[in-house]
Short mmCIF file of C-alpha atoms and ligand atoms in Angstrom, two decimals:
data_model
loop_
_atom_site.label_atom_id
_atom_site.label_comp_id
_atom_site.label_asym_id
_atom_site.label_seq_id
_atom_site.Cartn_x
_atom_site.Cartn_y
_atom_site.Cartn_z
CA UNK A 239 1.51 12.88 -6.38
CA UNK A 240 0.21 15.10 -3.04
CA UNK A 241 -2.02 13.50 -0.84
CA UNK A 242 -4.06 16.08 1.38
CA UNK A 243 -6.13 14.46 4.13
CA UNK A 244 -8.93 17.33 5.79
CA UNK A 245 -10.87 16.50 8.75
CA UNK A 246 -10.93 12.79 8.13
CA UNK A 247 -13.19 10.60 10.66
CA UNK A 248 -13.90 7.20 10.17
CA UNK A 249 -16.68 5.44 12.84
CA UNK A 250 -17.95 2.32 12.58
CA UNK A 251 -21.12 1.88 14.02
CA UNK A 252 -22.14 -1.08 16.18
CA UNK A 253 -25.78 -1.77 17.06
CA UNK A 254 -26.75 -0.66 21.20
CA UNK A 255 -23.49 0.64 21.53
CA UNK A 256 -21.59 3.76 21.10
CA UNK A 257 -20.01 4.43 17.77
CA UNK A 258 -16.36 3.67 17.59
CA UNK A 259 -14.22 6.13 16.29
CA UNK A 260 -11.09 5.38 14.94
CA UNK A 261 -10.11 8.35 12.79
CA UNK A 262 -11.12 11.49 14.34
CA UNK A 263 -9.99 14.22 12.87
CA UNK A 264 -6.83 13.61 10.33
CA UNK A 265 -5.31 16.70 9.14
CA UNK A 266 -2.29 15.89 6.92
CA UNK A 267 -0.36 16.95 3.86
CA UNK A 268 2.38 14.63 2.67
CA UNK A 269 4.22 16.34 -0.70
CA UNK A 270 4.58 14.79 -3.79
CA UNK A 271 7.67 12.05 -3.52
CA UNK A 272 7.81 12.61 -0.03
CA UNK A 273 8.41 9.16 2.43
CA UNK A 274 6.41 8.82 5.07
CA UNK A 275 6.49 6.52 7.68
CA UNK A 276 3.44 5.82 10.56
CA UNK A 277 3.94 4.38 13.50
CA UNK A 278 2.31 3.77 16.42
CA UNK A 279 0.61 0.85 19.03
CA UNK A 280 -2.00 -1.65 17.81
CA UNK A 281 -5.25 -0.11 17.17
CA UNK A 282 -3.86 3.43 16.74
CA UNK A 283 -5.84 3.29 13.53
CA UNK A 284 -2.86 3.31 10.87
CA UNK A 285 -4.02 0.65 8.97
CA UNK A 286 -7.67 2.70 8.53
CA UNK A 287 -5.83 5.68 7.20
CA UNK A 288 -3.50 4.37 4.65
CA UNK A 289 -6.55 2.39 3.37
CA UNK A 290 -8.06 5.43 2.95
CA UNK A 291 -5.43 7.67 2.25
CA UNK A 292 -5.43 5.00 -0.75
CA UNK A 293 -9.05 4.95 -1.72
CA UNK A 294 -9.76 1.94 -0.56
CA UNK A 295 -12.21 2.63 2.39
CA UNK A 296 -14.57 5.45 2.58
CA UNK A 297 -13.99 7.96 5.56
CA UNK A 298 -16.88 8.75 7.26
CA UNK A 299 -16.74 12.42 6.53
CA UNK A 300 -13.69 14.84 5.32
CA UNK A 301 -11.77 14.46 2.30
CA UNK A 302 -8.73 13.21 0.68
CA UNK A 303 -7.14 14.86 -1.89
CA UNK A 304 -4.73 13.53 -4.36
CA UNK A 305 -3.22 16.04 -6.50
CA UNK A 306 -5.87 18.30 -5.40
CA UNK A 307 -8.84 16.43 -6.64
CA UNK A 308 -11.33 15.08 -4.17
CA UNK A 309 -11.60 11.46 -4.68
CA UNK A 310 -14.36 10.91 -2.17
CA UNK A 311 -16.85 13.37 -3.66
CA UNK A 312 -16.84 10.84 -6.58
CA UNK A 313 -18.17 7.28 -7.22
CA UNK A 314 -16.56 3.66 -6.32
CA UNK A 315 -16.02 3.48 -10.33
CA UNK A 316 -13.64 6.92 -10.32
CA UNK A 317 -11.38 5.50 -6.96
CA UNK A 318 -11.21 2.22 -8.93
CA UNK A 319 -10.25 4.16 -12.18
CA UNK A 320 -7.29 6.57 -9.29
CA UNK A 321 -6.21 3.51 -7.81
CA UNK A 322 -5.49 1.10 -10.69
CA UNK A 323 -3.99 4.18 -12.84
CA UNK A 324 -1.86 5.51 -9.72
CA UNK A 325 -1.34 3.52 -6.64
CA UNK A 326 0.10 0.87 -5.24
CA UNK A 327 -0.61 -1.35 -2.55
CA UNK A 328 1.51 -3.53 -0.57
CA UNK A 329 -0.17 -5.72 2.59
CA UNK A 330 1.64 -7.07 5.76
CA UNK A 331 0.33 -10.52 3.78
CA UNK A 332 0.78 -11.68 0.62
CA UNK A 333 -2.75 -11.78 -0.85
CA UNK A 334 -1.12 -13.44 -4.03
CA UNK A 335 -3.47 -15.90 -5.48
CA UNK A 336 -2.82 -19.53 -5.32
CA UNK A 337 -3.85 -20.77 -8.51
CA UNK A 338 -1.78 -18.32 -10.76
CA UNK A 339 1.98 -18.22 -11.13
CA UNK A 340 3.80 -15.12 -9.71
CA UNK A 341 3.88 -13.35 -13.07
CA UNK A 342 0.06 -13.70 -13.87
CA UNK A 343 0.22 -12.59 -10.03
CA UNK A 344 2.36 -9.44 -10.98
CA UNK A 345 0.09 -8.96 -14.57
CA UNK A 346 -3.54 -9.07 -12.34
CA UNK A 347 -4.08 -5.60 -11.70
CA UNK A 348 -3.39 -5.39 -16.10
CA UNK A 349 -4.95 -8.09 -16.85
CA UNK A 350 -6.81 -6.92 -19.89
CA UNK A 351 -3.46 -5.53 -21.62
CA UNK A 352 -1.71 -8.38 -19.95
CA UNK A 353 0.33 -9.25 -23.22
CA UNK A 354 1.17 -5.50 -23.11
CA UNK A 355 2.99 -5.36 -20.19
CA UNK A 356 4.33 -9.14 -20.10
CA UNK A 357 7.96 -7.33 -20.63
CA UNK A 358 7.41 -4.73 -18.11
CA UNK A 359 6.40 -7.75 -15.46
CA UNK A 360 9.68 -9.44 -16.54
CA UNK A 361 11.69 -5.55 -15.99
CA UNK A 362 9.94 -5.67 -12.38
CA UNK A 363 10.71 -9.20 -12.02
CA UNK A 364 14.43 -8.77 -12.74
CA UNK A 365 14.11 -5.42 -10.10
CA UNK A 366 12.82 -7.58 -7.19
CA UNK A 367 15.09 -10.01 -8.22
CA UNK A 368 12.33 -12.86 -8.82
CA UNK A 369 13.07 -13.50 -12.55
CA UNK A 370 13.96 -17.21 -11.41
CA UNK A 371 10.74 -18.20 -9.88
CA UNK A 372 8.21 -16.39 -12.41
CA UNK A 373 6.33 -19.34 -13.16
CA UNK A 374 6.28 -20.90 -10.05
CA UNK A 375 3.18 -20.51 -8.07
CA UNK A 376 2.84 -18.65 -4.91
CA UNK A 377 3.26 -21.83 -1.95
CA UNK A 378 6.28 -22.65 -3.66
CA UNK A 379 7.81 -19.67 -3.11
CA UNK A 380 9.91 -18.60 0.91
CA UNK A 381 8.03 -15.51 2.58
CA UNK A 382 10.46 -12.92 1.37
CA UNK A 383 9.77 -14.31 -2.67
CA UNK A 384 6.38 -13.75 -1.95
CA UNK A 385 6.59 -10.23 -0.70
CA UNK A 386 9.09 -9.28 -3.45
CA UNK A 387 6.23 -11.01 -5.97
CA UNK A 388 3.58 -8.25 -3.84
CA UNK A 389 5.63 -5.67 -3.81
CA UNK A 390 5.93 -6.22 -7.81
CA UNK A 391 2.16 -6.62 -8.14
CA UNK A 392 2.10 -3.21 -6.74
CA UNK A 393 4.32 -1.59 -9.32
CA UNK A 394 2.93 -3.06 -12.32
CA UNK A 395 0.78 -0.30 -12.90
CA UNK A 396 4.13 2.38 -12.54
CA UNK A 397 2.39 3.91 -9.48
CA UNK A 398 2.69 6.95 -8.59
CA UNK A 399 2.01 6.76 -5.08
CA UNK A 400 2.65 3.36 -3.34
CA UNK A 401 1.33 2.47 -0.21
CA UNK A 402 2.74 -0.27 2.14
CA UNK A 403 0.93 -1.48 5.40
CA UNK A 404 3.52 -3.30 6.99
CA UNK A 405 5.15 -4.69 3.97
CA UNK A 406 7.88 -6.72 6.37
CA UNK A 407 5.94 -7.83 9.68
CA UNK A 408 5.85 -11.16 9.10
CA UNK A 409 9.84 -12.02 7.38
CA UNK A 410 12.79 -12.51 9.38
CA UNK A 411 15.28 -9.51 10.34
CA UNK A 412 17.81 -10.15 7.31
CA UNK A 413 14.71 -10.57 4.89
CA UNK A 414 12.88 -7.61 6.30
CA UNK A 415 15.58 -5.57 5.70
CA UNK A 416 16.40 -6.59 2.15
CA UNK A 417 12.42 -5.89 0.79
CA UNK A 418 12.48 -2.20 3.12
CA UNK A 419 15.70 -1.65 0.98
CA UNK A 420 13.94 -2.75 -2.34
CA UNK A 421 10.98 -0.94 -1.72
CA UNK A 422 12.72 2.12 -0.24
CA UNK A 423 15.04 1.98 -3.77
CA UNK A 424 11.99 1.12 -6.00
CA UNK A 425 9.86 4.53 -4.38
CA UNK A 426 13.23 7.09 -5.07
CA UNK A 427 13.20 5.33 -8.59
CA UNK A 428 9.76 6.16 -9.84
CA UNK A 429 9.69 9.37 -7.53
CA UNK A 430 6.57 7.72 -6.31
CA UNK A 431 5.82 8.87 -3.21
CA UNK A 432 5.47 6.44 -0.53
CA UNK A 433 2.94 5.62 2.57
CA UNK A 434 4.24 2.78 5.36
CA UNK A 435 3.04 1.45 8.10
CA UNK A 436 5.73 0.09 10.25
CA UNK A 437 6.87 -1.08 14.10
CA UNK A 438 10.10 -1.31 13.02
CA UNK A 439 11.84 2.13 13.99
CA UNK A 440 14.81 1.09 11.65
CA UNK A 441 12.72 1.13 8.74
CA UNK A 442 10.69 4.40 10.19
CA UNK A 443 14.15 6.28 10.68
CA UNK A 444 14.65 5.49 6.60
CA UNK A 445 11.83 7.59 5.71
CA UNK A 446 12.02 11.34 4.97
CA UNK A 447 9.19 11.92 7.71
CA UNK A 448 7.42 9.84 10.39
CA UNK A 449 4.30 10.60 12.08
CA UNK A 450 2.76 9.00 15.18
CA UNK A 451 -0.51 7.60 15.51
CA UNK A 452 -2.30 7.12 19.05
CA UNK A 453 -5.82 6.62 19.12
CA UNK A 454 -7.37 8.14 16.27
CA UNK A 455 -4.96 10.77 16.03
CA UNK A 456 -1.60 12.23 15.08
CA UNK A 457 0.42 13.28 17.65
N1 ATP B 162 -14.77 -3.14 10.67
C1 ATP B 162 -14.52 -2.65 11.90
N2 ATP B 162 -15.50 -2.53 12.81
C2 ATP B 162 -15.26 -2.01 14.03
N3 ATP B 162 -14.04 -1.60 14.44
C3 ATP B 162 -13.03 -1.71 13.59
C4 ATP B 162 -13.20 -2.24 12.27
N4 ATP B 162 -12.01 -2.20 11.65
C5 ATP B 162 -11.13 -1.69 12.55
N5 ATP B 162 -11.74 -1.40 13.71
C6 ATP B 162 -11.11 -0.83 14.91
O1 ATP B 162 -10.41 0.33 14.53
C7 ATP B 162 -9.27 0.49 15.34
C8 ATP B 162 -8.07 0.79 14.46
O2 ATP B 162 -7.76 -0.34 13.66
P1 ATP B 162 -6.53 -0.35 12.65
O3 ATP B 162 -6.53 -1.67 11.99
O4 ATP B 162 -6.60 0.84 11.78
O5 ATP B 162 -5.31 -0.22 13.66
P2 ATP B 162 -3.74 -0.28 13.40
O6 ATP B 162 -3.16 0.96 13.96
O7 ATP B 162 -3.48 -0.57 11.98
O8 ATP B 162 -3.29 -1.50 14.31
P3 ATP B 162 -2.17 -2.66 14.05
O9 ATP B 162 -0.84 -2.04 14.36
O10 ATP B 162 -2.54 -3.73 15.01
O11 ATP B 162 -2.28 -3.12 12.62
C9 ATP B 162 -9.12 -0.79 16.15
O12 ATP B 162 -9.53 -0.51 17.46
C10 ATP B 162 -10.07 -1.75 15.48
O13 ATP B 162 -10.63 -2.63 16.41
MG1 MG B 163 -2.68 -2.21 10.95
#
């Protein structure tokens, strides 16, 4: 799927002081499949536009498109309906939950057709190469088990567009480099087109495009 971004600001407002503005102005156009990689320092504001770029937070004004439709011109109950039918998110942490195993992690977001998709879980499983630890719960698994368990959550739903806000901050080189590759392979696979956030210029220098964010904008 295309994602258009026009004239996207996001402010937050903060009471006897000056609104802060963190987007100001995003004009972007990333093609359908495409891999795109942001970078930039702390603050630049990447992790506000992927979160909207992904529905997930409400710019201020302009508008994103996704396959031309503008998402933000609708309700929260039409972004839920875009995000659960085509995106994907994966988060510098985990955000598995502690009480299920990893596959009722991975079958969350399907919950209600859970029995549906238990043998697509176990195909994604197999894919991230987690099979072993499916019914183990989330603190029993290392760092890089749980972000191969996220990154599955996020594919559960076949996305079509998979975002990542950086998916490998917090592993070790050698286990950073195995979940890039994973998630790298699993985007090309599905033709999804994919949206990271990353420090690591390695990573950034896989992607088809990168583009640099300093305060608020792209430069
Ligand atoms: N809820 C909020 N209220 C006020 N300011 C906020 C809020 N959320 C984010 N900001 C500010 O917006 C700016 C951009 O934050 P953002 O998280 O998008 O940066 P980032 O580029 O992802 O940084 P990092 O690389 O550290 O993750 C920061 O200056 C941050 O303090
Ligand atoms: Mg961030």
């Amino acid at each position: 799927m295309e994602i258009i971004a026009k004239n996207l600001i996001k402010n937050y407002k903060k009471k006897n002081s000056p609104d802060i503005e963190v987007l100001k102005s995003i004009n972007l156009n990333i093609p359908s499949g495409q891999k795109t990689a942001f970078t930039g320092p702390s603050g630049a504001g990447k992790s506000t536009l992927i979160h909207s770029l992904g529905l997930m937070d409400r710019p201020t004004s302009g508008k994103v498109l996704i396959d031309g439709i503008d998402c933000y011109a609708s309700n929260d109950d039409y972004l839920c309906k875009m995000r659960k039918e085509n995106i994907g998110f994966v988060f510098q942490f985990h955000y598995l939950l502690s009480d299920f195993t990893v596959l009722e992690n991975i079958l969350l977001p399907v919950w209600k057709e859970k029995k549906l998709k238990i043998s697509y879980a176990d195909e994604i499983l197999e894919k991230v190469g987690l099979s072993h630890r499916k019914n183990h719960f989330p603190s029993e698994l290392s760092g890089g088990e749980q972000q191969r368990a996220a990154l599955a959550r996020a594919l559960i739903n076949k996305p079509k567009i998979i975002f990542a806000d950086e998916p490998t901050g917090n592993l070790d080189r050698h286990t950073a480099v195995e979940i890039e590759n994973l998630l790298l392979d699993v985007s090309s696979e599905a033709r999804a087109t994919l949206v990271l956030v990353t420090h690591n210029m390695e990573l950034a220098e896989k992607a088809d495009r990168q583009i640099r964010m300093t305060d608020g904008k792209i430069i």
